[in-house]
CSV table of C-alpha atoms in Angstrom, one decimal:
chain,number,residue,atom,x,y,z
A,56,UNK,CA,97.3,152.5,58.4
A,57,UNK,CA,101.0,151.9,57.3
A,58,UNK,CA,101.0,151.2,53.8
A,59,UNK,CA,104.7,150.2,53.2
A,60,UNK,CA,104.3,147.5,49.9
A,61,UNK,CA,101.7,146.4,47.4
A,62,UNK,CA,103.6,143.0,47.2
A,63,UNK,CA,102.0,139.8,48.3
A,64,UNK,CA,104.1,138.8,51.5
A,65,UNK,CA,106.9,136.2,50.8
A,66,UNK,CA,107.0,132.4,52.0
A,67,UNK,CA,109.9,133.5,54.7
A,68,UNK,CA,107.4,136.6,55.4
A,69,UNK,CA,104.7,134.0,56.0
A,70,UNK,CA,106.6,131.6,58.2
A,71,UNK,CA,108.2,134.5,60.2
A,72,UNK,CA,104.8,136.0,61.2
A,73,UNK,CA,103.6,132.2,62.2
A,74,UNK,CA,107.0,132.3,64.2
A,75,UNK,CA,106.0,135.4,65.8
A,76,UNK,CA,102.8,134.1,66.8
A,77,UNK,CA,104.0,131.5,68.5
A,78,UNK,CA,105.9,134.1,70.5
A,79,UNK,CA,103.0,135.7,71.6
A,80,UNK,CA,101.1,132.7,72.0
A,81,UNK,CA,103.9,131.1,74.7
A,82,UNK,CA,104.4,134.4,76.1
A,83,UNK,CA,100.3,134.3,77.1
A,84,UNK,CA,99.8,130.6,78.2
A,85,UNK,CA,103.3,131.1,80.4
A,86,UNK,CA,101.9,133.4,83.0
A,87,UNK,CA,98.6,132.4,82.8
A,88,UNK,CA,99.2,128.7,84.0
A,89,UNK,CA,100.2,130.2,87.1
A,90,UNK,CA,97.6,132.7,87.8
A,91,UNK,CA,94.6,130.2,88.9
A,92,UNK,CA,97.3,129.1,91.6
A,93,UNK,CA,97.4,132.3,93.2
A,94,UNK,CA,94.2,131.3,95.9
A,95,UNK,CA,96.1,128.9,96.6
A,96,UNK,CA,99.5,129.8,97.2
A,97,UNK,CA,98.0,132.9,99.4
A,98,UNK,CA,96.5,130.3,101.5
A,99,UNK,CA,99.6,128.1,102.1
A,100,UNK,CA,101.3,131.3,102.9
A,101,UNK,CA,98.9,132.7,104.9
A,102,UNK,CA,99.1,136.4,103.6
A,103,UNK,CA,96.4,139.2,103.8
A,104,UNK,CA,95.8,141.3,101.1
A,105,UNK,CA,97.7,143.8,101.4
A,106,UNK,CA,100.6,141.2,101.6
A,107,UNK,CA,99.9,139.7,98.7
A,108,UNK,CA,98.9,142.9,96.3
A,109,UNK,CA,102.8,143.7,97.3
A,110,UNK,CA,104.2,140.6,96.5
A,111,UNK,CA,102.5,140.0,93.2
A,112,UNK,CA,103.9,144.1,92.2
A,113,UNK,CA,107.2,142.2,92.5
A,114,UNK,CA,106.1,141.0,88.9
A,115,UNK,CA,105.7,144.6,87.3
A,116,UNK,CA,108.4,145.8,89.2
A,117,UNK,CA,110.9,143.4,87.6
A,118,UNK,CA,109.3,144.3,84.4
A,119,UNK,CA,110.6,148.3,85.0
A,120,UNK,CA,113.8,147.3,86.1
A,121,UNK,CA,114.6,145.4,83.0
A,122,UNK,CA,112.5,147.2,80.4
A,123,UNK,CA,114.9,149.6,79.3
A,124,UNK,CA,117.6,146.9,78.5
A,125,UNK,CA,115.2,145.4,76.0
A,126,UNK,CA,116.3,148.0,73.1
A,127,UNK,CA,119.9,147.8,73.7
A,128,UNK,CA,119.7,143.9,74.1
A,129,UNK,CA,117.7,143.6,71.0
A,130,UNK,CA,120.1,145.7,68.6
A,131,UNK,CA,122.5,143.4,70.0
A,132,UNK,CA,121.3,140.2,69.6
A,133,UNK,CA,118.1,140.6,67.1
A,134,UNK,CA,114.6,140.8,68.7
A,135,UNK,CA,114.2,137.1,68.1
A,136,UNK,CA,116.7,135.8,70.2
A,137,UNK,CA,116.2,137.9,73.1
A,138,UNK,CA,112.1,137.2,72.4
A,139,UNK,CA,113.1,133.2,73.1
A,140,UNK,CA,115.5,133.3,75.7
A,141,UNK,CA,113.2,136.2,77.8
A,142,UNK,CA,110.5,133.1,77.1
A,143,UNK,CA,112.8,130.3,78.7
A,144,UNK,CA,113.7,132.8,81.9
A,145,UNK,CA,109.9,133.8,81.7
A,146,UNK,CA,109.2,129.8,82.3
A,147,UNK,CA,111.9,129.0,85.1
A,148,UNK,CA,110.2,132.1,87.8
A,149,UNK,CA,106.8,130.9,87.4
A,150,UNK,CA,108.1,127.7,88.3
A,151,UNK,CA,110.0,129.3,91.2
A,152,UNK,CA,106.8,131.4,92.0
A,153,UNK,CA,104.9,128.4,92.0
A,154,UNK,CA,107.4,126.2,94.6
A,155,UNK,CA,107.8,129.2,96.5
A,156,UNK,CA,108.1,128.1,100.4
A,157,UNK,CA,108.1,131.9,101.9
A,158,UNK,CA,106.5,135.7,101.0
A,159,UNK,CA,110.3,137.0,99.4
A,160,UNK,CA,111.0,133.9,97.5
A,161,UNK,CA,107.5,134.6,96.2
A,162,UNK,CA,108.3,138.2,95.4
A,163,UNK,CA,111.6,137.3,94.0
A,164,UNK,CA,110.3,134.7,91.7
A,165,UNK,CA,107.6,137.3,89.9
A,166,UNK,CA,110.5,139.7,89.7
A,167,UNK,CA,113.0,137.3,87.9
A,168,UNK,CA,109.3,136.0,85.7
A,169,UNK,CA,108.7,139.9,85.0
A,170,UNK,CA,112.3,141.1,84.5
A,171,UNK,CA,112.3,138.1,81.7
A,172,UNK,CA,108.5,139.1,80.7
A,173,UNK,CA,109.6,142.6,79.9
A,174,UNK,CA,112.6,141.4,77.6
A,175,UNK,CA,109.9,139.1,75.9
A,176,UNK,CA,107.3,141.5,75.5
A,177,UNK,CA,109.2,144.5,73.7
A,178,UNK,CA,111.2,142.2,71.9
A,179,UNK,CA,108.7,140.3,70.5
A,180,UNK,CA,106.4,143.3,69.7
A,181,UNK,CA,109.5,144.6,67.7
A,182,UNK,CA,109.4,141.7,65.6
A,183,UNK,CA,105.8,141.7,65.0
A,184,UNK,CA,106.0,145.3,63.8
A,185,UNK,CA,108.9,144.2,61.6
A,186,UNK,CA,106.9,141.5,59.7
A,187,UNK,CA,104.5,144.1,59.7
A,188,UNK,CA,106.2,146.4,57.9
A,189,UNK,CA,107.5,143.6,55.0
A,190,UNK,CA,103.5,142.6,54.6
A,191,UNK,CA,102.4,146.3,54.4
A,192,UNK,CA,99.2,146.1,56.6
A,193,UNK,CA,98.4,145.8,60.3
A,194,UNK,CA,99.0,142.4,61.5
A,195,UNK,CA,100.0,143.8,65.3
A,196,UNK,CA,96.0,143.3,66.5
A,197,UNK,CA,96.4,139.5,65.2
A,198,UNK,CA,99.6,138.9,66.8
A,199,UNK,CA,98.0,140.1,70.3
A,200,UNK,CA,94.7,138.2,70.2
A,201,UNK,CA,97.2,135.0,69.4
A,202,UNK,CA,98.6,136.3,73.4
A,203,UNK,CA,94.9,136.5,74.6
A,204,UNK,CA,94.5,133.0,72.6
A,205,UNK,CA,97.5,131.9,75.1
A,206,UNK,CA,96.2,133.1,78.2
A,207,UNK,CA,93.1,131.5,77.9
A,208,UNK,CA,95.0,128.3,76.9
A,209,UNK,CA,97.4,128.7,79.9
A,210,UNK,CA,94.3,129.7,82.3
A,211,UNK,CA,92.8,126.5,80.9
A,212,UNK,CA,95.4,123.9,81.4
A,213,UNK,CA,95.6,125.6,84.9
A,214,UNK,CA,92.3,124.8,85.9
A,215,UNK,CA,92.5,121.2,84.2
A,216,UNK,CA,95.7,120.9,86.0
A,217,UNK,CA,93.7,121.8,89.4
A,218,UNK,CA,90.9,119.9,88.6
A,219,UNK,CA,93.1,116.8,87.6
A,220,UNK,CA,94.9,117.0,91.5
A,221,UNK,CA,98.3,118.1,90.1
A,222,UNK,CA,100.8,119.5,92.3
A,223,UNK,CA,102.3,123.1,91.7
A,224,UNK,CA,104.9,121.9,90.8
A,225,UNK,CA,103.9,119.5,88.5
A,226,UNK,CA,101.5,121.2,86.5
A,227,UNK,CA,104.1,124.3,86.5
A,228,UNK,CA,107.2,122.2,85.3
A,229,UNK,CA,104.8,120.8,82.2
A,230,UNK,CA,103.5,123.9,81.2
A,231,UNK,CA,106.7,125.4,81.2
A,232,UNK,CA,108.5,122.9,79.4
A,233,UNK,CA,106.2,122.9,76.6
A,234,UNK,CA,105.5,125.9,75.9
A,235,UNK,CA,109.6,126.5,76.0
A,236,UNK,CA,110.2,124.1,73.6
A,237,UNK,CA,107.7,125.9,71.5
A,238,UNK,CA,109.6,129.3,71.0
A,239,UNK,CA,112.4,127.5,70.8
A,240,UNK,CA,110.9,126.0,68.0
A,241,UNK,CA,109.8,128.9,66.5
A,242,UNK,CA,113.0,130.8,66.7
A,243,UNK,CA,114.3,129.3,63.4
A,244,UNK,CA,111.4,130.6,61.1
A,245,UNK,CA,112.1,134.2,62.0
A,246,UNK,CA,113.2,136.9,60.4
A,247,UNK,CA,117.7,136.7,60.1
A,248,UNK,CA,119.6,139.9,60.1
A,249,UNK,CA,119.3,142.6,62.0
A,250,UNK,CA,116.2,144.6,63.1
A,251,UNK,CA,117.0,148.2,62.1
A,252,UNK,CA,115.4,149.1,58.6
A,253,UNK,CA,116.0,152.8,59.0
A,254,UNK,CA,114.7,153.8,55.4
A,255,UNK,CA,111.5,152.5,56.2
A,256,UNK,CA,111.2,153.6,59.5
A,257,UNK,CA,111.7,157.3,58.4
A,258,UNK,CA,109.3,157.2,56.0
A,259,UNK,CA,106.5,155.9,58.3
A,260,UNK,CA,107.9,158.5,60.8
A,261,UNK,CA,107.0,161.1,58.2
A,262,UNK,CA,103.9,159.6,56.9
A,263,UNK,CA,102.6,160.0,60.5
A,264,UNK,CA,103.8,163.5,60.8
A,265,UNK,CA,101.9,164.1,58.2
A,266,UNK,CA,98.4,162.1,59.8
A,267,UNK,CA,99.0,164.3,63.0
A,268,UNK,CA,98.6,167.4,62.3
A,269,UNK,CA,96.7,169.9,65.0
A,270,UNK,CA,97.9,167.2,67.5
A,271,UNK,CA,99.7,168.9,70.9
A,272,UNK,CA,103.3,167.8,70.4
A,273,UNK,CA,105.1,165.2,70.5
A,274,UNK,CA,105.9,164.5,74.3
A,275,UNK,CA,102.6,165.1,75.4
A,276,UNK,CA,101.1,162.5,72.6
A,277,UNK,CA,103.4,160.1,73.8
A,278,UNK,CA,102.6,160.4,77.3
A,279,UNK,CA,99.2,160.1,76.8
A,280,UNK,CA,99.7,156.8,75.0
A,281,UNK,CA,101.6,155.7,77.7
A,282,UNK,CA,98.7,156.5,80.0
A,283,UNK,CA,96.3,154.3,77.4
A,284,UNK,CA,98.2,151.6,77.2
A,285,UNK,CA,98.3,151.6,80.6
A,286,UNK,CA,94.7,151.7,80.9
A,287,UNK,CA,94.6,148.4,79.4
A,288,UNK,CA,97.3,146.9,81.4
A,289,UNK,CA,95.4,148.0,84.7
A,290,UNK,CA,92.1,146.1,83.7
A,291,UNK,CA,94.7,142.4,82.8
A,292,UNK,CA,96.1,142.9,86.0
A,293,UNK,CA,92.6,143.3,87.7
A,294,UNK,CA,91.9,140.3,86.1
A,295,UNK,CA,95.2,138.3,86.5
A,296,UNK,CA,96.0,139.1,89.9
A,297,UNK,CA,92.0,140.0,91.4
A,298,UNK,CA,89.5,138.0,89.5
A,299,UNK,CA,89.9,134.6,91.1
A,300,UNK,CA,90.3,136.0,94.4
A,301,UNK,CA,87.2,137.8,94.4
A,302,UNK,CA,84.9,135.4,92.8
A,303,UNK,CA,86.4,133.2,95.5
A,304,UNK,CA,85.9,134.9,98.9
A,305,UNK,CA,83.7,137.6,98.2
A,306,UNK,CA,80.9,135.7,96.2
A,307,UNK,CA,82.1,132.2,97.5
A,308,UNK,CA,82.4,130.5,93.9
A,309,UNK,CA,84.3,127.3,93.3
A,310,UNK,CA,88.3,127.1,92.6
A,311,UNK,CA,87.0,126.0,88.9
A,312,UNK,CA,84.5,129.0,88.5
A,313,UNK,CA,86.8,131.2,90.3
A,314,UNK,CA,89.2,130.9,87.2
A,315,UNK,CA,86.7,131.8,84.7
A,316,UNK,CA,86.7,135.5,85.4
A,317,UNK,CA,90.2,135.7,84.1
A,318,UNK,CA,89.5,133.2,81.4
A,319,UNK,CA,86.1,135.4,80.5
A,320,UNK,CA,88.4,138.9,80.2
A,321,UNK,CA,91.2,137.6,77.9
A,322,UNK,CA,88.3,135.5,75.9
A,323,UNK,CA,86.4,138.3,75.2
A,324,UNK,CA,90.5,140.3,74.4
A,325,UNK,CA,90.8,138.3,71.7
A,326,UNK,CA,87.6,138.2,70.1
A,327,UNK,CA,88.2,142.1,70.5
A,328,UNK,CA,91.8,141.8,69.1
A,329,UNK,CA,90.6,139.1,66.3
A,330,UNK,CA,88.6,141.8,64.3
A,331,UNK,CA,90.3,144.9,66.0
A,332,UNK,CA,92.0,145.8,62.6
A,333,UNK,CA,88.8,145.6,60.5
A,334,UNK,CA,87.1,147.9,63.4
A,335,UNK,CA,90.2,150.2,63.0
A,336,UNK,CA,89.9,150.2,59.6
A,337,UNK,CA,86.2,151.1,59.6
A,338,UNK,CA,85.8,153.2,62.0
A,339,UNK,CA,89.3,155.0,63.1
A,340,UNK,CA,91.7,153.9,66.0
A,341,UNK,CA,90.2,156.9,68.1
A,342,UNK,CA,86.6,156.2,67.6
A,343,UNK,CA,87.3,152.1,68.6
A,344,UNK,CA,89.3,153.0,72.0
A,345,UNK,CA,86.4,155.5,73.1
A,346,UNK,CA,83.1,152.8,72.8
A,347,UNK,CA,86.0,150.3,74.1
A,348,UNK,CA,86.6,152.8,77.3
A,349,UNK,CA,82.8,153.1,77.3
A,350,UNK,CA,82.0,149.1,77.4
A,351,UNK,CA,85.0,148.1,80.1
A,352,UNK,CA,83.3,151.0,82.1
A,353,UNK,CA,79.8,150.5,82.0
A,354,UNK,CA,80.6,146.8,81.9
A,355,UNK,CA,82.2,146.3,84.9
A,356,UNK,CA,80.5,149.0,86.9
A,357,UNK,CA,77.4,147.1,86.3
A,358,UNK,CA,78.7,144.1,87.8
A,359,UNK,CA,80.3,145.4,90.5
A,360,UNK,CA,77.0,147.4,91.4
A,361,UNK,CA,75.1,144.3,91.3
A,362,UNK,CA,77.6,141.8,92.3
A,363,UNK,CA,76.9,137.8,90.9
A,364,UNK,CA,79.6,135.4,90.3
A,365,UNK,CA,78.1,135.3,86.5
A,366,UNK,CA,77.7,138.6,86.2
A,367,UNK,CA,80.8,139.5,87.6
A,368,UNK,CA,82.2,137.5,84.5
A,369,UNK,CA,80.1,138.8,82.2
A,370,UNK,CA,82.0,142.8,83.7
A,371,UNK,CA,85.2,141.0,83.1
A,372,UNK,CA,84.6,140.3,79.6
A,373,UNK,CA,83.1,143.5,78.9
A,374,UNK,CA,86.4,144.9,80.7
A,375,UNK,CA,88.9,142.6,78.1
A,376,UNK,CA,86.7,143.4,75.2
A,377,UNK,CA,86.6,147.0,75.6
A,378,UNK,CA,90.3,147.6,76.5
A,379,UNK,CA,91.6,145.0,73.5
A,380,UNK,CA,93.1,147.3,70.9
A,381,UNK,CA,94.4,149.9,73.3
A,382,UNK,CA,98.2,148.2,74.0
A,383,UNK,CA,98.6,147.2,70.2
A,384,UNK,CA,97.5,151.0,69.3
A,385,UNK,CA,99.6,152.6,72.0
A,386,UNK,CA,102.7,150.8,70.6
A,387,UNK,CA,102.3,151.1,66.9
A,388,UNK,CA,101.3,154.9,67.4
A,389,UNK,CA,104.0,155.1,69.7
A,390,UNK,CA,106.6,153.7,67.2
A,391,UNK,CA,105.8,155.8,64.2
A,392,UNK,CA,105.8,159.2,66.4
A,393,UNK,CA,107.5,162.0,64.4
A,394,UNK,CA,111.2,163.3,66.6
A,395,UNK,CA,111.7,160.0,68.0
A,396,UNK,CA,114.6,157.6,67.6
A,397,UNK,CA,113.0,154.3,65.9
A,398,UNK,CA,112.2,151.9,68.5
A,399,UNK,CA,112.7,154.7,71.3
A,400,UNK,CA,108.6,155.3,71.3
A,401,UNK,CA,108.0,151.8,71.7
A,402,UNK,CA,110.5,151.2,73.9
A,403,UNK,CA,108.9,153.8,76.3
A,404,UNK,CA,105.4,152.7,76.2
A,405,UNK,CA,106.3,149.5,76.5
A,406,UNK,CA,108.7,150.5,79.6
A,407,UNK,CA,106.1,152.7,81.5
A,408,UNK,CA,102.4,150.8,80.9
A,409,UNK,CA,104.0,148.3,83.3
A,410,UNK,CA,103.1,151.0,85.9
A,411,UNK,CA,99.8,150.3,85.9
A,412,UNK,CA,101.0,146.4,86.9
A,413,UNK,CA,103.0,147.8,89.7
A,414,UNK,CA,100.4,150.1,91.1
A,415,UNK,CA,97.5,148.5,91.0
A,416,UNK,CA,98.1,145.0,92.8
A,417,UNK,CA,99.3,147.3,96.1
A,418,UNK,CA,96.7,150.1,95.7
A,419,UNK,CA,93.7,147.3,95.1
A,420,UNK,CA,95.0,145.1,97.9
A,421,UNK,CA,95.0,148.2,100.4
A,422,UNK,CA,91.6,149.2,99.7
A,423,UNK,CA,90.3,145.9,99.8
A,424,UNK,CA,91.7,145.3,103.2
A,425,UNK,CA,90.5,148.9,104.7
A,426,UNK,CA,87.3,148.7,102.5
A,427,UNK,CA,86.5,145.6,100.4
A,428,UNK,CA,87.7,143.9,97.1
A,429,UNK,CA,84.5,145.2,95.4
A,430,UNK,CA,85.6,148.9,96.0
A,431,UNK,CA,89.0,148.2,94.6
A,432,UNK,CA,88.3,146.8,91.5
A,433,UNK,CA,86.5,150.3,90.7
A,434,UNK,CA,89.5,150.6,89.1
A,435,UNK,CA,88.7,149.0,85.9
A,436,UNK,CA,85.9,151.7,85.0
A,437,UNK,CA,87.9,154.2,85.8
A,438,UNK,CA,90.4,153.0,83.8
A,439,UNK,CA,87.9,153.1,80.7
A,440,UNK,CA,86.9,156.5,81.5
A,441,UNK,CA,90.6,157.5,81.3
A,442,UNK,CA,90.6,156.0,78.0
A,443,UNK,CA,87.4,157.7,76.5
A,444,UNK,CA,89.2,161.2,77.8
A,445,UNK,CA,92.4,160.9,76.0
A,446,UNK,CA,91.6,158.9,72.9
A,447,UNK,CA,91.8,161.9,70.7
A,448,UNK,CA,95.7,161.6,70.4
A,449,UNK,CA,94.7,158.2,68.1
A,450,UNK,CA,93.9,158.7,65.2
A,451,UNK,CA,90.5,159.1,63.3
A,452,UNK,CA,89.1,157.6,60.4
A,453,UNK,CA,91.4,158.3,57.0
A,454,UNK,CA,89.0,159.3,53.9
């Protein structure tokens, strides 16, 4: 744990990690008030599978396009700004997703919302580790269970919206105007000046050289956080893009159930991320990713092995609880690696977890189509098996 103060955290230092949680919080719900429409707009366009795992990769691949513009736009105009307006773009391509008449406006929209998504993300994950670093303690966990606290927000106001009879387009234009307004809002409690603080950088640089010793070197650390953190974007996007669907036409659940898969696996993310930093704490980063990789795995390969809708739920919060801490650890490990530029680590995590959100929508949507949905969503234990294998580059309990 970075121990960078003893002081008690200023009133500015308190209102710019509220601000920063309001980030994350807007960044979850955005996103998440579309996903419950997916059913839907597959129907009106009348895709397969296959179609539609490619269209909804159009998200992650906007995401890896943009990604590694984040650093260079955030040294230029300060990881808050870029954090708001990313939120604003964010907002108008789900609302062009949503209205979409045809498969490539569809595909377009996701890669304008995930272009925007990936300027949000790093940007406001740069700021959080900032106020981290003035209140000497991990916060990072706290500011990612207030993005699962968003998601299930959004996924609720979706399936309200739905259940209310709103239009796409309605519900969309509300949720994104909202939740816009809210970062804006935010924006003035953050952090002024600019985001570099090289003095303290170094020294947590050297503090985790000095926590990482008989570790392989640096590249292939930081490739197998990238992996990890990838891990856990491959179970969200099973969830975002797969849940609903499969509750739907594989088990036959209503639209309303249908939405609580997704709603179950970032629930059970945030009780994980909630009291992630005390497990950390306890126990050691590596020790908490490794019985995480084992409960997504032997949580959702029980469901799928025995298929219910409510135990299919059940799998998917398994899934979110296990995987909780494993982007938050991936990215403050990642930043503080010895022989790297500051934010280059978690620029690069940041940049190449979103493989795992390009990938897996095409690669689950073929194998449902030449097998079935159930098959392809083997993915998820496999990804917590991945996770169990390479958690030793975290690190273990300090004495």
């Amino acid at each position: 744990m970075t121990l960078d103060t003893e002081a008690r955290p200023s009133r500015a230092e308190q209102r710019a990690r509220a601000a920063v949680a309001v980030l994350f919080f807007t960044n979850g719900a955005l996103f998440a008030n579309l996903l419950p429409r997916y059913p839907q707009i597959k129907a009106d366009l009348g895709i397969s599978n296959s179609t539609y795992g490619l269209a909804v990769a159009a998200f992650p691949a906007g995401a890896i396009v943009a990604g590694l513009a984040a650093g260079v736009l955030v040294r230029r105009f300060g990881s808050a700004g870029v954090a708001v307006a990313g939120t604003l773009l964010t907002g108008v391509g789900i609302l062009a997703a949503g209205l979409a008449g045809s498969v490539g406006l569809f595909a377009a929209a996701l890669f304008l919302a995930g272009a925007m998504d990936a300027l949000t993300d790093v940007a406001q994950n740069a700021h959080g580790l900032r106020v981290q670093r003035r209140y000497g303690r991990s916060i990072i966990n706290a500011f990612h269970a207030i993005w699962s606290i968003g998601a299930v927000t959004g996924g609720l106001m979706a399936a309200g919206a739905i259940t209310l009879g709103l239009s796409r387009g309605q519900h969309l234009t509300l949720s994104a105007g909202v939740l816009s307004l809210a970062a804006v809002a935010a924006w003035r409690f953050c952090l002024p000046g600019p985001d570099s603080a090289p003095e303290e950088a170094d020294a947590a640089r050297e503090r985790s050289a000095g926590g990482t010793g008989g570790f392989p070197r640096t590249g292939y650390v930081l490739a197998a956080l990238v992996v990890i953190a990838t891990a856990g974007t491959l179970v969200e996007d099973a969830g975002s893009s797969w849940a609903a669907l499969y509750l739907s036409d594989a088990l036959k659940s209503s639209a309303a159930l249908a939405a609580c898969g997704f709603i179950a696996l970032v629930g059970a993310q945030f009780i994980g991320r909630i009291i992630g930093d005390r497990l950390v704490d306890r126990f050691g980063q590596r020790t908490v990713a490794r019985a995480g990789g084992l409960i997504a795995a032997g949580g959702m390969g029980l469901a799928l092995a025995v298929p219910t809708p409510a135990g299919t739920i059940l799998g998917f919060a398994a899934a979110g609880f296990g995987v909780a801490t494993l982007v938050p650890a991936a990215m403050h490990e990642a930043d503080e690696l010895p022989g790297l530029k500051p934010g280059s680590g978690l620029t690069i995590v940041s940049w190449l977890m979103r493989l795992g959100f390009l990938v897996s929508p095409p690669v689950v949507g073929y194998v449902a189509d030449t097998t079935s949905l159930r098959v392809g969503l083997l993915v998820v234990p496999l990804a917590g098996l991945s996770v169990v294998l390479l958690a030793r580059v975290l690190r273990p309990r300090r004495s």
